[in-house]
Short mmCIF file of C-alpha atoms in Angstrom, two decimals:
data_model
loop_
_atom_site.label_atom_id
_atom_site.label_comp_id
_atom_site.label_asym_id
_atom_site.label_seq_id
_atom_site.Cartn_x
_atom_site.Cartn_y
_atom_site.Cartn_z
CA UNK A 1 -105.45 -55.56 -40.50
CA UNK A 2 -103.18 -56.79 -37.64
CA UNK A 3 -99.42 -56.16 -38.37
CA UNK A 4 -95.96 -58.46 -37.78
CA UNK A 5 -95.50 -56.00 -34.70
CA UNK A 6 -98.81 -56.07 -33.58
CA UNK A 7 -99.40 -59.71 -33.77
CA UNK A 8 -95.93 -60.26 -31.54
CA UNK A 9 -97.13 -57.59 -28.79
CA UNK A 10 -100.66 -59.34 -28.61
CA UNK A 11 -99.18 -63.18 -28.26
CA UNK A 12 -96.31 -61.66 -25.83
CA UNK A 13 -99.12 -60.03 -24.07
CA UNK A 14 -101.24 -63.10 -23.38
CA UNK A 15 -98.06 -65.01 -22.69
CA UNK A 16 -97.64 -62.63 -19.50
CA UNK A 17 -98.01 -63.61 -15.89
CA UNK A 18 -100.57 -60.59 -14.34
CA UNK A 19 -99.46 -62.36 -10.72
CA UNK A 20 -95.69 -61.52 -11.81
CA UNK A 21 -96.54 -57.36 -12.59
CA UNK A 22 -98.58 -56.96 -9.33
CA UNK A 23 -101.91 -57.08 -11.22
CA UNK A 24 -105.24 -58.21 -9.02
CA UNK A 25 -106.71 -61.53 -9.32
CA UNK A 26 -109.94 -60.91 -7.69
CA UNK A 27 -112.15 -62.01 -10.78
CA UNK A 28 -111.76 -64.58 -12.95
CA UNK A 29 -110.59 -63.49 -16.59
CA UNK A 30 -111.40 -64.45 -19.53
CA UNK A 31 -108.52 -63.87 -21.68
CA UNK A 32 -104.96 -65.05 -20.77
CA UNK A 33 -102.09 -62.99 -19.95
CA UNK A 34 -102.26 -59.36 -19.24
CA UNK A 35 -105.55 -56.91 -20.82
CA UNK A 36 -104.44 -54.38 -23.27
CA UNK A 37 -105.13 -51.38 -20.71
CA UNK A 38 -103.05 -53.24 -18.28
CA UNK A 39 -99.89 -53.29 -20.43
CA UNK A 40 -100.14 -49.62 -21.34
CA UNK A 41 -100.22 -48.91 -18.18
CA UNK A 42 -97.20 -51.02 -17.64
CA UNK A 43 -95.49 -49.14 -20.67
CA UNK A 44 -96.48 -45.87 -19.74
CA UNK A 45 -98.47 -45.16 -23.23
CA UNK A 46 -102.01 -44.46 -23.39
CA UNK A 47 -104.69 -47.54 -23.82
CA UNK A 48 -105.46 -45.42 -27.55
CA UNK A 49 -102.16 -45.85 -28.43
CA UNK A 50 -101.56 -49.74 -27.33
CA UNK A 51 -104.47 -50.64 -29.52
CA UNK A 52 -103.38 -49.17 -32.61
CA UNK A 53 -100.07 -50.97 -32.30
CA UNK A 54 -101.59 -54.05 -31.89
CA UNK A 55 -104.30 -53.42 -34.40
CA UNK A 56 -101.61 -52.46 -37.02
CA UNK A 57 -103.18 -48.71 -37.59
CA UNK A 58 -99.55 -47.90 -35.52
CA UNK A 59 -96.53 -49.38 -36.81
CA UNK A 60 -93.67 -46.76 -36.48
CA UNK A 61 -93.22 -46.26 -32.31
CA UNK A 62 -90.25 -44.51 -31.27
CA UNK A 63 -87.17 -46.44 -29.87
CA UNK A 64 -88.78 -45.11 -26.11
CA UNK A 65 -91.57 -46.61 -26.24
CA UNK A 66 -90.42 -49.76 -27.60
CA UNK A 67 -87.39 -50.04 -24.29
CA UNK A 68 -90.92 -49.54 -22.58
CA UNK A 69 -92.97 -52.70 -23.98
CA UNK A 70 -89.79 -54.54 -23.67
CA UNK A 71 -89.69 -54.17 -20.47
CA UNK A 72 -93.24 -54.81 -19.20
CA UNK A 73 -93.44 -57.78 -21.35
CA UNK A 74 -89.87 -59.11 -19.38
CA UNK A 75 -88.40 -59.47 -23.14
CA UNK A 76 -84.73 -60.65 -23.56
CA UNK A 77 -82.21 -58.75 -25.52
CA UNK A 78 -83.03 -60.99 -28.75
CA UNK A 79 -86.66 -60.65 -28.31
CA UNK A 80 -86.39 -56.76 -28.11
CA UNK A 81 -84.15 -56.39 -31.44
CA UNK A 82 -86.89 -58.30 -32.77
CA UNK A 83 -89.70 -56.38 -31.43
CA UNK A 84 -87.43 -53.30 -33.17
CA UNK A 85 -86.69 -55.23 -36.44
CA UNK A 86 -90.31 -55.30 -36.88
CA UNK A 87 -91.13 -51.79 -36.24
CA UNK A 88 -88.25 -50.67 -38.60
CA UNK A 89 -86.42 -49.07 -35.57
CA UNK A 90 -83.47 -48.81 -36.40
CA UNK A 91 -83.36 -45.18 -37.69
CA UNK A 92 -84.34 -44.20 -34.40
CA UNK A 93 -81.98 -46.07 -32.62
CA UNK A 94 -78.89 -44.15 -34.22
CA UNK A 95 -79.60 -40.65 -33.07
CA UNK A 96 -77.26 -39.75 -30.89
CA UNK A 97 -78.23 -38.58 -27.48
CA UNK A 98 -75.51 -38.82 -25.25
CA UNK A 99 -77.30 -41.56 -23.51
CA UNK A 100 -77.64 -44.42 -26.31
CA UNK A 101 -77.71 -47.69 -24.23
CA UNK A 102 -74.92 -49.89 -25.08
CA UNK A 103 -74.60 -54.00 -24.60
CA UNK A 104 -72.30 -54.37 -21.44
CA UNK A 105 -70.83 -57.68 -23.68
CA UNK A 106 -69.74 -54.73 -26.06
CA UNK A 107 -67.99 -52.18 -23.65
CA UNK A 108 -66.28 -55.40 -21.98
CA UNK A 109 -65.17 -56.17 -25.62
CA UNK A 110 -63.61 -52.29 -25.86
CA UNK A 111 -61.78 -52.98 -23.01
CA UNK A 112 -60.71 -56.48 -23.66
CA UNK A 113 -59.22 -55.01 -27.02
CA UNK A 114 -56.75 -52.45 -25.38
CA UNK A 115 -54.51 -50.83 -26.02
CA UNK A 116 -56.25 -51.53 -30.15
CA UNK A 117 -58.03 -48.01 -30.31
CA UNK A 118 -61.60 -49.21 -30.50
CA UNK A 119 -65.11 -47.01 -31.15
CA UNK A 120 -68.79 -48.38 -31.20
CA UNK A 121 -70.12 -46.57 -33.76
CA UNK A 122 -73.43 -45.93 -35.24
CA UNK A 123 -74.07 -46.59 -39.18
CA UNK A 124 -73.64 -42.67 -39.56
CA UNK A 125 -70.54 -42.83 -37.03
CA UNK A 126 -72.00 -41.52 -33.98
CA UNK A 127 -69.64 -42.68 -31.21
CA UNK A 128 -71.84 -44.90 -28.57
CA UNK A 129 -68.91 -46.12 -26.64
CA UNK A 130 -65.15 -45.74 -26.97
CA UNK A 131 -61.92 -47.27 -25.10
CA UNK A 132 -59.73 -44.23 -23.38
CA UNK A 133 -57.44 -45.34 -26.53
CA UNK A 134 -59.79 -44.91 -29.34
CA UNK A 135 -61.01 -41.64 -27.72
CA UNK A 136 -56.83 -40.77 -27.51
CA UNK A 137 -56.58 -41.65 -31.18
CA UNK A 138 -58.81 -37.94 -32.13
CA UNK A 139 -57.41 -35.35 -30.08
CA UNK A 140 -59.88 -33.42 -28.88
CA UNK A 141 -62.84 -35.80 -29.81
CA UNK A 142 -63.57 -35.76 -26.09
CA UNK A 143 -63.74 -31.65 -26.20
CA UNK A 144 -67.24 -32.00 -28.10
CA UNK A 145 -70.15 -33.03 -25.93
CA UNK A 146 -71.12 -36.84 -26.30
CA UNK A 147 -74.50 -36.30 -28.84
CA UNK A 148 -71.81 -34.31 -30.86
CA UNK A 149 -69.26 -37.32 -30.66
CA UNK A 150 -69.44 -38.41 -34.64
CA UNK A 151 -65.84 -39.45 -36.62
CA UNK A 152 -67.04 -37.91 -39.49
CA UNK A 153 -68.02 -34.62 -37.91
CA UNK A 154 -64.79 -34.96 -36.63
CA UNK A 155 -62.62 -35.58 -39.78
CA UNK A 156 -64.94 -32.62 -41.72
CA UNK A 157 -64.65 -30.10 -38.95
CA UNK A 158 -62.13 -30.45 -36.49
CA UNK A 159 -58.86 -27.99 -36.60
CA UNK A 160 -56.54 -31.14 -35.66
CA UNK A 161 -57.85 -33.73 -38.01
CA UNK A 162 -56.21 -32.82 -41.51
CA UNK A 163 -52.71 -32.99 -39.98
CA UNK A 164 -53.71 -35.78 -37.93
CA UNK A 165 -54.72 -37.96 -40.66
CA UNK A 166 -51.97 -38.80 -43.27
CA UNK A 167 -54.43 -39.87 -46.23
CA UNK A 168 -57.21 -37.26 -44.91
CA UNK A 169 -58.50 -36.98 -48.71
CA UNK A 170 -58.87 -40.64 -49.02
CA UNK A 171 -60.62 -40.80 -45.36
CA UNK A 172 -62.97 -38.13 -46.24
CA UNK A 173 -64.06 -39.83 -49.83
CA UNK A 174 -64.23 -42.94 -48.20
CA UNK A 175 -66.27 -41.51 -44.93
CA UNK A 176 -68.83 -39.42 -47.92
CA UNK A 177 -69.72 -42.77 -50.00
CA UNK A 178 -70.34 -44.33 -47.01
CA UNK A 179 -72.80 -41.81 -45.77
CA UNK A 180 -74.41 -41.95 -49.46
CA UNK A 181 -74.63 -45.39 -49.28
CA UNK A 182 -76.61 -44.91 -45.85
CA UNK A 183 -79.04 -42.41 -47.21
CA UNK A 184 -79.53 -44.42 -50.41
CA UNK A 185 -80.93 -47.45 -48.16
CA UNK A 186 -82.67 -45.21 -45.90
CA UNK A 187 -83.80 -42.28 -47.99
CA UNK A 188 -85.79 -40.99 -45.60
CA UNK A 189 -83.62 -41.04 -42.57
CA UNK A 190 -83.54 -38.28 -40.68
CA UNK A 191 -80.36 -38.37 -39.04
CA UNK A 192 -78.51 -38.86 -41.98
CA UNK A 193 -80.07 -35.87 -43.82
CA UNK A 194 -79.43 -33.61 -40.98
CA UNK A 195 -75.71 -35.03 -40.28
CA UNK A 196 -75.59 -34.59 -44.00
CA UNK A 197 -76.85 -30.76 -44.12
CA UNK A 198 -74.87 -29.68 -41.49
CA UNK A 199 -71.45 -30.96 -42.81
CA UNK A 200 -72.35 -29.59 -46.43
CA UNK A 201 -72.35 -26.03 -44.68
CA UNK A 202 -69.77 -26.25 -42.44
CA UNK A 203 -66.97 -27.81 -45.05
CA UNK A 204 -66.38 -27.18 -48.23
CA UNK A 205 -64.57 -30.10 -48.79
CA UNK A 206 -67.61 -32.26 -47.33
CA UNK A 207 -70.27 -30.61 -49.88
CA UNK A 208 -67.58 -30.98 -52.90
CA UNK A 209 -67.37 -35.00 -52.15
CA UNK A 210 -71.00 -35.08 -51.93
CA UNK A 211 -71.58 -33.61 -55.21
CA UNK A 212 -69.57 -36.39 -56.56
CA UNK A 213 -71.97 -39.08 -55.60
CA UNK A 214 -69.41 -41.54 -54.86
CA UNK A 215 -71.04 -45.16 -53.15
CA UNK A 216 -69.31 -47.41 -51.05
CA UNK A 217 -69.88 -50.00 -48.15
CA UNK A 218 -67.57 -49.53 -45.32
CA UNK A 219 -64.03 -51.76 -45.72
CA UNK A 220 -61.24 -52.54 -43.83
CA UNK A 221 -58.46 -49.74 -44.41
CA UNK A 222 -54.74 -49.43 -43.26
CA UNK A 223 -54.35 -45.94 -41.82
CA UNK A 224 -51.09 -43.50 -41.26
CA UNK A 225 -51.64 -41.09 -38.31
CA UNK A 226 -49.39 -38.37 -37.42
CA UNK A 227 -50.27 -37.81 -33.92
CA UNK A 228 -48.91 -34.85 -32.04
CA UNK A 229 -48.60 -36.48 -28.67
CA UNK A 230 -47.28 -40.30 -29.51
CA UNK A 231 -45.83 -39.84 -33.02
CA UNK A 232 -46.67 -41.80 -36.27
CA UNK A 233 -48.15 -45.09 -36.29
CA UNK A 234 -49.74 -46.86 -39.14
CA UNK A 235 -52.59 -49.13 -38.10
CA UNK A 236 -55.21 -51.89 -39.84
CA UNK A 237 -58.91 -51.70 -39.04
CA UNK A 238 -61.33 -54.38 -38.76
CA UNK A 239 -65.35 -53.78 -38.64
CA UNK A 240 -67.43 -56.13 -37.31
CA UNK A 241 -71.67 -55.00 -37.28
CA UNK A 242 -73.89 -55.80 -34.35
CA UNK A 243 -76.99 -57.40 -36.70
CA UNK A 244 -79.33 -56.73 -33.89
CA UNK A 245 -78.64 -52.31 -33.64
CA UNK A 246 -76.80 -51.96 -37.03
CA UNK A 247 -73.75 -50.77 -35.04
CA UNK A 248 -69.98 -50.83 -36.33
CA UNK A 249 -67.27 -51.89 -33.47
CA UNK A 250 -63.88 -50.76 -35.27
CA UNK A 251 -60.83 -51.77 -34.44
CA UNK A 252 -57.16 -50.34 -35.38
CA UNK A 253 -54.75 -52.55 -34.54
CA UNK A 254 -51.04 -53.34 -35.18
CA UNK A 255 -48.74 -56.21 -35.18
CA UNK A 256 -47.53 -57.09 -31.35
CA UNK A 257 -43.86 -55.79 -30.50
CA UNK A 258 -43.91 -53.64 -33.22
CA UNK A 259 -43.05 -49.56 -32.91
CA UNK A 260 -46.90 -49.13 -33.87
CA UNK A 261 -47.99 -51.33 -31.69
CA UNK A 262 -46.10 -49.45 -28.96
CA UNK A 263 -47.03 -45.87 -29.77
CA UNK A 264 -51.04 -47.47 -29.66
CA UNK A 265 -50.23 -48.40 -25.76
CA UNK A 266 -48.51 -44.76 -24.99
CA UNK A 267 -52.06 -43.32 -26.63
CA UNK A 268 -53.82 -43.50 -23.40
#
């Protein structure tokens, strides 16, 4: 039985021009758009695999191989996160890798924000993109390679971050029920079960919050830092999700002319 997914590759398919991917037109055919064999090949999948994605026996391809049908098909940015909403994508598109493509609208966004600290986060907190404030704001954040780059790793495991934080316990409780609530929508997410295993061994503190089973959707917060290169600053954050990847862009700012507002613009 032919799935959401495969029913959008096949009309997508036989919307394509063959002229427009080099493909010959020395017989007539009889279908329109592009043949199944021909896409693969576009893709860079196998003709096997194609079919079963079309035919609905597939319906779980990686976030790859989904960049790859996008692009043969010439599919715009809205058309793609639809082509992933319907393969339930998303938990593939929030392991970090150190090279987890990011919206060029969103990094102009970081940098139209300065000097706000700013992160683009994933819904477990891995940092996809940061302004040289927001990446200031955790000293030593940049230390850690970029697939390692997650603010709850951070807060859990790195030396600077229960002095840096002047509520710490009430970050970490509130960075735990998050997580839960993650794992409770996606119960079989894999990168929240392995974020989630490794901070349960490596902090004590991280495996005694879990145990308490605490839920919570992620909410604005006002935060005190103690930060040992620009001082204390207290700071409000604002969340707004990208509907399309399920990403967070926070945003810690402060009123203008203000002595929090200042240390935020010696940060960087």
């Amino acid at each position: 039985m032919t799935s959401e997914l495969g029913a959008f590759l096949r009309a997508r398919r036989q919307r394509a021009d063959p002229a427009e991917h080099g493909m010959p037109l020395r017989r007539r055919r009889r279908t329109p758009g592009l043949r199944r064999e021909e896409l693969a090949t576009l893709a860079g999948v196998s003709v096997d695999y194609y079919a079963r994605l079309e035919q609905g026996r597939e319906t779980r391809p990686s976030a790859s191989v989904l960049r790859a049908l996008a692009g043969a098909l010439g599919l715009t940015d809205e058309e793609h996160a639809h082509l992933a909403a319907l393969a339930g994508a998303r938990r593939f598109a929030h392991v970090a890798t150190g090279t987890v493509e990011v919206d060029p609208g969103l990094l102009q966004l970081l940098a139209t924000v300065r000097p706000a600290p700013s992160y683009l986060l994933s819904r477990v907190s891995d940092v996809h993109a940061a302004n040289p404030e927001g990446l200031a704001m955790l000293p030593g954040l940049t230390d850690w390679p970029a697939e390692r780059r997650n603010t709850v790793r951070y807060l859990f495991t790195h030396p600077a971050a229960e002095k840096l934080f002047g509520d710490w316990e009430g970050s970490a409780a509130s960075n735990v029920a998050h997580l839960r609530t993650v794992l409770t929508a996606e119960p079989e997410a894999a990168d929240v079960a392995a974020l989630v295993a490794e901070l349960s061994e490596a902090s004590v503190d991280f495996a005694r919050l879990w145990r308490r089973y605490d839920v919570a959707a992620w909410t604005p917060k006002t935060k005190t830092f103690h930060h040992p290169d620009v001082g204390d600053f207290t700071v409000d954050s604002q969340t707004l999700t990208v509907t399309s990847t399920g990403q967070r862009l926070v945003v810690y700012q402060a009123p203008p002319d203000s002595a929090d507002h200042r240390a935020l613009g010696r940060l960087a």
